[in-house]
PDB file of C-alpha atoms in Angstrom:
ATOM      1  CA  UNK A   3     -21.534 -20.833 -31.159  1.00 40.00           C
ATOM      2  CA  UNK A   4     -24.962 -19.239 -30.985  1.00 41.00           C
ATOM      3  CA  UNK A   5     -27.272 -17.054 -32.995  1.00 39.00           C
ATOM      4  CA  UNK A   6     -27.049 -15.660 -36.530  1.00 44.00           C
ATOM      5  CA  UNK A   7     -23.337 -14.897 -36.290  1.00 43.00           C
ATOM      6  CA  UNK A   8     -22.406 -18.576 -35.930  1.00 46.00           C
ATOM      7  CA  UNK A   9     -19.562 -19.505 -36.248  1.00 44.00           C
ATOM      8  CA  UNK A  10     -18.216 -16.006 -35.683  1.00 43.00           C
ATOM      9  CA  UNK A  11     -15.921 -13.476 -37.276  1.00 41.00           C
ATOM     10  CA  UNK A  12     -13.545 -16.068 -38.687  1.00 46.00           C
ATOM     11  CA  UNK A  13     -16.158 -17.070 -41.286  1.00 50.00           C
ATOM     12  CA  UNK A  14     -15.549 -15.059 -44.475  1.00 56.00           C
ATOM     13  CA  UNK A  15     -18.260 -16.470 -46.720  1.00 67.00           C
ATOM     14  CA  UNK A  16     -18.813 -19.581 -48.777  1.00 86.00           C
ATOM     15  CA  UNK A  17     -19.734 -22.669 -46.786  1.00 89.00           C
ATOM     16  CA  UNK A  18     -18.494 -24.448 -43.693  1.00 88.00           C
ATOM     17  CA  UNK A  19     -19.620 -27.667 -42.046  1.00 91.00           C
ATOM     18  CA  UNK A  20     -19.198 -29.107 -38.564  1.00 91.00           C
ATOM     19  CA  UNK A  21     -16.839 -31.847 -39.878  1.00 88.00           C
ATOM     20  CA  UNK A  22     -14.536 -29.100 -41.207  1.00 84.00           C
ATOM     21  CA  UNK A  23     -14.185 -27.988 -37.567  1.00 83.00           C
ATOM     22  CA  UNK A  24     -13.706 -31.523 -36.289  1.00 84.00           C
ATOM     23  CA  UNK A  25     -17.188 -31.657 -34.763  1.00 86.00           C
ATOM     24  CA  UNK A  26     -19.396 -34.726 -35.404  1.00 86.00           C
ATOM     25  CA  UNK A  27     -22.593 -32.764 -36.062  1.00 91.00           C
ATOM     26  CA  UNK A  28     -24.770 -32.338 -39.137  1.00 95.00           C
ATOM     27  CA  UNK A  29     -24.425 -28.581 -39.413  1.00 96.00           C
ATOM     28  CA  UNK A  30     -24.079 -26.364 -42.483  1.00 95.00           C
ATOM     29  CA  UNK A  31     -23.152 -22.677 -42.309  1.00 93.00           C
ATOM     30  CA  UNK A  32     -23.043 -20.589 -45.463  1.00 93.00           C
ATOM     31  CA  UNK A  33     -22.970 -16.959 -46.528  1.00 91.00           C
ATOM     32  CA  UNK A  34     -22.380 -14.852 -49.624  1.00 90.00           C
ATOM     33  CA  UNK A  35     -21.311 -11.392 -48.392  1.00 88.00           C
ATOM     34  CA  UNK A  36     -21.917  -8.247 -50.477  1.00 88.00           C
ATOM     35  CA  UNK A  37     -18.203  -7.753 -51.153  1.00 87.00           C
ATOM     36  CA  UNK A  38     -18.001 -11.128 -52.891  1.00 85.00           C
ATOM     37  CA  UNK A  39     -20.898 -10.430 -55.246  1.00 87.00           C
ATOM     38  CA  UNK A  40     -19.894  -6.822 -55.944  1.00 86.00           C
ATOM     39  CA  UNK A  41     -16.443  -8.006 -57.048  1.00 87.00           C
ATOM     40  CA  UNK A  42     -18.021  -9.985 -59.915  1.00 86.00           C
ATOM     41  CA  UNK A  43     -18.919  -8.675 -63.344  1.00 87.00           C
ATOM     42  CA  UNK A  44     -22.526  -8.987 -64.534  1.00 87.00           C
ATOM     43  CA  UNK A  45     -21.476 -11.896 -66.747  1.00 86.00           C
ATOM     44  CA  UNK A  46     -19.850 -13.690 -63.812  1.00 84.00           C
ATOM     45  CA  UNK A  47     -22.930 -13.132 -61.662  1.00 84.00           C
ATOM     46  CA  UNK A  48     -25.087 -14.779 -64.353  1.00 85.00           C
ATOM     47  CA  UNK A  49     -22.677 -17.686 -64.837  1.00 83.00           C
ATOM     48  CA  UNK A  50     -22.427 -18.376 -61.114  1.00 85.00           C
ATOM     49  CA  UNK A  51     -26.082 -17.745 -60.286  1.00 86.00           C
ATOM     50  CA  UNK A  52     -25.148 -14.984 -57.826  1.00 89.00           C
ATOM     51  CA  UNK A  53     -27.463 -12.026 -58.591  1.00 87.00           C
ATOM     52  CA  UNK A  54     -27.358 -10.791 -54.997  1.00 89.00           C
ATOM     53  CA  UNK A  55     -25.653 -11.626 -51.671  1.00 88.00           C
ATOM     54  CA  UNK A  56     -27.338 -13.518 -48.851  1.00 91.00           C
ATOM     55  CA  UNK A  57     -26.693 -13.348 -45.091  1.00 90.00           C
ATOM     56  CA  UNK A  58     -25.170 -16.047 -42.923  1.00 90.00           C
ATOM     57  CA  UNK A  59     -27.410 -19.101 -42.563  1.00 92.00           C
ATOM     58  CA  UNK A  60     -26.939 -22.075 -40.263  1.00 94.00           C
ATOM     59  CA  UNK A  61     -28.975 -25.260 -40.721  1.00 96.00           C
ATOM     60  CA  UNK A  62     -28.801 -28.357 -38.523  1.00 97.00           C
ATOM     61  CA  UNK A  63     -29.751 -31.790 -39.878  1.00 97.00           C
ATOM     62  CA  UNK A  64     -30.334 -30.422 -43.394  1.00 97.00           C
ATOM     63  CA  UNK A  65     -32.426 -32.363 -45.890  1.00 97.00           C
ATOM     64  CA  UNK A  66     -32.165 -31.387 -49.573  1.00 98.00           C
ATOM     65  CA  UNK A  67     -34.582 -32.189 -52.363  1.00 97.00           C
ATOM     66  CA  UNK A  68     -34.202 -30.903 -55.949  1.00 97.00           C
ATOM     67  CA  UNK A  69     -37.241 -28.995 -57.172  1.00 96.00           C
ATOM     68  CA  UNK A  70     -36.546 -29.788 -60.850  1.00 92.00           C
ATOM     69  CA  UNK A  71     -34.077 -31.613 -63.083  1.00 93.00           C
ATOM     70  CA  UNK A  72     -32.419 -28.371 -64.245  1.00 93.00           C
ATOM     71  CA  UNK A  73     -28.675 -28.363 -63.587  1.00 93.00           C
ATOM     72  CA  UNK A  74     -25.618 -26.222 -64.242  1.00 91.00           C
ATOM     73  CA  UNK A  75     -21.869 -26.743 -64.142  1.00 91.00           C
ATOM     74  CA  UNK A  76     -19.372 -24.458 -62.443  1.00 90.00           C
ATOM     75  CA  UNK A  77     -16.095 -24.427 -60.530  1.00 90.00           C
ATOM     76  CA  UNK A  78     -15.998 -25.666 -56.946  1.00 92.00           C
ATOM     77  CA  UNK A  79     -13.350 -25.734 -54.217  1.00 89.00           C
ATOM     78  CA  UNK A  80     -13.166 -27.142 -50.718  1.00 87.00           C
ATOM     79  CA  UNK A  81     -10.955 -26.319 -47.718  1.00 80.00           C
ATOM     80  CA  UNK A  82     -10.297 -30.054 -47.387  1.00 80.00           C
ATOM     81  CA  UNK A  83      -8.416 -29.958 -50.723  1.00 84.00           C
ATOM     82  CA  UNK A  84      -6.572 -26.619 -50.602  1.00 84.00           C
ATOM     83  CA  UNK A  85      -5.310 -25.181 -53.868  1.00 86.00           C
ATOM     84  CA  UNK A  86      -7.497 -27.224 -56.229  1.00 88.00           C
ATOM     85  CA  UNK A  87     -10.744 -26.676 -58.089  1.00 88.00           C
ATOM     86  CA  UNK A  88     -12.907 -28.584 -60.573  1.00 90.00           C
ATOM     87  CA  UNK A  89     -16.148 -28.334 -62.523  1.00 91.00           C
ATOM     88  CA  UNK A  90     -19.161 -29.931 -60.833  1.00 93.00           C
ATOM     89  CA  UNK A  91     -22.738 -30.362 -62.026  1.00 93.00           C
ATOM     90  CA  UNK A  92     -25.402 -29.380 -59.476  1.00 95.00           C
ATOM     91  CA  UNK A  93     -29.157 -28.819 -59.365  1.00 96.00           C
ATOM     92  CA  UNK A  94     -30.168 -25.188 -59.881  1.00 95.00           C
ATOM     93  CA  UNK A  95     -32.793 -25.275 -57.106  1.00 96.00           C
ATOM     94  CA  UNK A  96     -33.197 -27.396 -53.982  1.00 98.00           C
ATOM     95  CA  UNK A  97     -35.752 -27.480 -51.187  1.00 98.00           C
ATOM     96  CA  UNK A  98     -33.907 -27.160 -47.865  1.00 98.00           C
ATOM     97  CA  UNK A  99     -35.419 -28.299 -44.576  1.00 98.00           C
ATOM     98  CA  UNK A 100     -33.875 -28.614 -41.126  1.00 97.00           C
ATOM     99  CA  UNK A 101     -33.465 -26.585 -37.944  1.00 97.00           C
ATOM    100  CA  UNK A 102     -31.866 -23.232 -37.194  1.00 95.00           C
ATOM    101  CA  UNK A 103     -29.519 -22.662 -34.186  1.00 93.00           C
ATOM    102  CA  UNK A 104     -32.489 -21.832 -31.948  1.00 94.00           C
ATOM    103  CA  UNK A 105     -34.104 -25.193 -32.707  1.00 94.00           C
ATOM    104  CA  UNK A 106     -36.894 -23.813 -34.899  1.00 96.00           C
ATOM    105  CA  UNK A 107     -37.797 -25.722 -38.058  1.00 97.00           C
ATOM    106  CA  UNK A 108     -36.815 -24.128 -41.378  1.00 97.00           C
ATOM    107  CA  UNK A 109     -38.052 -24.952 -44.869  1.00 98.00           C
ATOM    108  CA  UNK A 110     -37.140 -22.864 -47.912  1.00 97.00           C
ATOM    109  CA  UNK A 111     -35.979 -23.041 -51.539  1.00 97.00           C
ATOM    110  CA  UNK A 112     -32.313 -22.311 -52.281  1.00 96.00           C
ATOM    111  CA  UNK A 113     -31.485 -21.162 -55.809  1.00 94.00           C
ATOM    112  CA  UNK A 114     -28.371 -20.573 -57.867  1.00 93.00           C
ATOM    113  CA  UNK A 115     -25.165 -20.123 -55.895  1.00 93.00           C
ATOM    114  CA  UNK A 116     -26.874 -20.771 -52.568  1.00 94.00           C
ATOM    115  CA  UNK A 117     -28.268 -24.065 -53.889  1.00 95.00           C
ATOM    116  CA  UNK A 118     -24.787 -25.076 -55.075  1.00 95.00           C
ATOM    117  CA  UNK A 119     -23.241 -24.317 -51.679  1.00 95.00           C
ATOM    118  CA  UNK A 120     -25.918 -26.290 -49.842  1.00 97.00           C
ATOM    119  CA  UNK A 121     -25.392 -29.314 -52.106  1.00 97.00           C
ATOM    120  CA  UNK A 122     -21.619 -29.188 -51.778  1.00 95.00           C
ATOM    121  CA  UNK A 123     -21.850 -28.846 -47.995  1.00 95.00           C
ATOM    122  CA  UNK A 124     -24.398 -31.669 -47.731  1.00 96.00           C
ATOM    123  CA  UNK A 125     -21.974 -33.928 -49.598  1.00 95.00           C
ATOM    124  CA  UNK A 126     -19.348 -33.203 -46.941  1.00 93.00           C
ATOM    125  CA  UNK A 127     -21.792 -34.221 -44.211  1.00 94.00           C
ATOM    126  CA  UNK A 128     -22.333 -37.493 -46.081  1.00 93.00           C
ATOM    127  CA  UNK A 129     -18.605 -38.183 -46.366  1.00 91.00           C
ATOM    128  CA  UNK A 130     -17.788 -37.000 -49.896  1.00 92.00           C
ATOM    129  CA  UNK A 131     -16.261 -33.862 -51.420  1.00 91.00           C
ATOM    130  CA  UNK A 132     -16.354 -32.119 -54.781  1.00 92.00           C
ATOM    131  CA  UNK A 133     -13.691 -34.318 -56.387  1.00 91.00           C
ATOM    132  CA  UNK A 134     -16.019 -37.299 -55.937  1.00 92.00           C
ATOM    133  CA  UNK A 135     -18.560 -35.617 -58.250  1.00 92.00           C
ATOM    134  CA  UNK A 136     -16.419 -33.458 -60.502  1.00 92.00           C
ATOM    135  CA  UNK A 137     -15.668 -33.703 -64.203  1.00 89.00           C
ATOM    136  CA  UNK A 138     -12.287 -35.284 -63.581  1.00 86.00           C
ATOM    137  CA  UNK A 139     -10.578 -33.744 -66.610  1.00 84.00           C
ATOM    138  CA  UNK A 140     -11.264 -30.306 -65.167  1.00 85.00           C
ATOM    139  CA  UNK A 141      -9.512 -30.937 -61.828  1.00 87.00           C
ATOM    140  CA  UNK A 142      -6.555 -28.570 -61.633  1.00 84.00           C
ATOM    141  CA  UNK A 143      -4.404 -26.573 -59.246  1.00 82.00           C
ATOM    142  CA  UNK A 144      -5.231 -22.898 -58.838  1.00 78.00           C
ATOM    143  CA  UNK A 145      -1.728 -22.002 -60.043  1.00 72.00           C
ATOM    144  CA  UNK A 146      -2.101 -24.014 -63.254  1.00 63.00           C
ATOM    145  CA  UNK A 147      -3.165 -21.063 -65.402  1.00 55.00           C
ATOM    146  CA  UNK A 148      -1.292 -18.219 -63.721  1.00 50.00           C
ATOM    147  CA  UNK A 149       1.158 -16.554 -66.036  1.00 41.00           C
ATOM    148  CA  UNK A 150      -0.201 -18.405 -69.048  1.00 40.00           C
ATOM    149  CA  UNK A 151       0.361 -16.301 -72.181  1.00 33.00           C
ATOM    150  CA  UNK A 152      -0.819 -17.302 -75.646  1.00 35.00           C
ATOM    151  CA  UNK A 153       1.367 -16.589 -78.647  1.00 35.00           C
ATOM    152  CA  UNK A 154      -1.811 -16.268 -80.677  1.00 35.00           C
ATOM    153  CA  UNK A 155      -5.505 -16.299 -79.934  1.00 35.00           C
ATOM    154  CA  UNK A 156      -6.557 -19.916 -79.385  1.00 35.00           C
ATOM    155  CA  UNK A 157      -8.944 -21.541 -81.814  1.00 34.00           C
ATOM    156  CA  UNK A 158     -11.912 -22.978 -79.962  1.00 35.00           C
ATOM    157  CA  UNK A 159     -14.156 -25.510 -81.676  1.00 36.00           C
ATOM    158  CA  UNK A 160     -17.404 -27.057 -80.503  1.00 36.00           C
ATOM    159  CA  UNK A 161     -19.137 -30.256 -81.531  1.00 36.00           C
ATOM    160  CA  UNK A 162     -22.404 -31.470 -80.062  1.00 34.00           C
ATOM    161  CA  UNK A 163     -22.532 -34.632 -77.952  1.00 30.00           C
ATOM    162  CA  UNK A 164     -26.109 -34.641 -76.609  1.00 33.00           C
ATOM    163  CA  UNK A 165     -26.133 -32.368 -73.526  1.00 35.00           C
ATOM    164  CA  UNK A 166     -22.349 -32.427 -73.194  1.00 37.00           C
ATOM    165  CA  UNK A 167     -19.958 -30.335 -75.254  1.00 40.00           C
ATOM    166  CA  UNK A 168     -16.289 -30.863 -76.037  1.00 42.00           C
ATOM    167  CA  UNK A 169     -13.942 -27.900 -76.220  1.00 46.00           C
ATOM    168  CA  UNK A 170     -10.643 -28.356 -78.034  1.00 43.00           C
ATOM    169  CA  UNK A 171      -8.558 -25.404 -76.951  1.00 44.00           C
ATOM    170  CA  UNK A 172      -4.923 -24.426 -76.737  1.00 38.00           C
ATOM    171  CA  UNK A 173      -4.713 -24.699 -72.962  1.00 39.00           C
ATOM    172  CA  UNK A 174      -2.487 -27.668 -72.108  1.00 35.00           C
ATOM    173  CA  UNK A 175      -3.279 -29.061 -75.598  1.00 32.00           C
ATOM    174  CA  UNK A 176      -6.026 -31.229 -74.153  1.00 36.00           C
ATOM    175  CA  UNK A 177      -9.737 -31.807 -74.594  1.00 39.00           C
ATOM    176  CA  UNK A 178     -11.966 -30.896 -71.696  1.00 41.00           C
ATOM    177  CA  UNK A 179     -15.520 -32.005 -70.960  1.00 39.00           C
ATOM    178  CA  UNK A 180     -17.998 -29.387 -69.815  1.00 40.00           C
ATOM    179  CA  UNK A 181     -21.520 -28.056 -70.184  1.00 38.00           C
ATOM    180  CA  UNK A 182     -21.776 -24.936 -72.293  1.00 39.00           C
ATOM    181  CA  UNK A 183     -22.853 -21.723 -70.628  1.00 40.00           C
ATOM    182  CA  UNK A 184     -25.080 -19.688 -72.916  1.00 41.00           C
ATOM    183  CA  UNK A 185     -24.349 -15.974 -72.830  1.00 40.00           C
ATOM    184  CA  UNK A 186     -26.384 -13.249 -74.457  1.00 40.00           C
ATOM    185  CA  UNK A 187     -24.109 -11.052 -76.531  1.00 41.00           C
ATOM    186  CA  UNK A 188     -25.774  -8.320 -78.589  1.00 45.00           C
ATOM    187  CA  UNK A 189     -28.994 -10.278 -78.873  1.00 46.00           C
ATOM    188  CA  UNK A 190     -27.294 -13.555 -79.788  1.00 47.00           C
ATOM    189  CA  UNK A 191     -26.604 -16.514 -77.548  1.00 46.00           C
ATOM    190  CA  UNK A 192     -23.038 -17.781 -77.817  1.00 48.00           C
ATOM    191  CA  UNK A 193     -21.555 -20.904 -76.218  1.00 49.00           C
ATOM    192  CA  UNK A 194     -18.647 -20.179 -73.934  1.00 50.00           C
ATOM    193  CA  UNK A 195     -16.141 -22.661 -72.609  1.00 53.00           C
ATOM    194  CA  UNK A 196     -16.247 -22.344 -68.818  1.00 50.00           C
ATOM    195  CA  UNK A 197     -12.975 -24.230 -68.527  1.00 51.00           C
ATOM    196  CA  UNK A 198     -10.794 -22.031 -70.729  1.00 52.00           C
ATOM    197  CA  UNK A 199     -13.056 -18.957 -70.384  1.00 50.00           C
ATOM    198  CA  UNK A 200     -12.780 -18.132 -74.091  1.00 46.00           C
ATOM    199  CA  UNK A 201     -15.696 -17.294 -76.354  1.00 45.00           C
ATOM    200  CA  UNK A 202     -15.276 -19.191 -79.657  1.00 44.00           C
ATOM    201  CA  UNK A 203     -14.589 -17.197 -82.805  1.00 40.00           C
TER     202      UNK A 203
END
């Protein structure tokens, strides 16, 4: 396991840590390949903070420090909990310091999707995973919404609760907690439920 291709061809993007491989080391490997970003719409790229891909990076003994209090909420998964995802709040930017595979010191700012991956991976190194931080009501199996067909267009309502919003939608007839993503549509910003993925009427 050496050089920029660490850990090799089996890594398809996202993040991986040494504990995932059964190795007791503080190592994070992450990548966002072009194919993953190109498969997203412009709206999805904005929501996920993925304007462009980034090459494979490996950092030993990573130290993270948020550069501001700005946060965002989006879906996360983990190979330790296959088949499930949940909404997690993360800092938008973090200062990353550590060492690369050659032993040289690294220090840079990770933003957007890269910042989210670093934070999620750092949690794994510290013994926790995304379900320890997630909005618990959002935890669901990936198959939960497959084949879901609405008889009529759901009515989505919003009411303000400080920085948190509540969406009452037709999916599973339940309330879900989430932070609103603001999207620019024809010059107007509209709140969109990132749990049910429906723009309110």
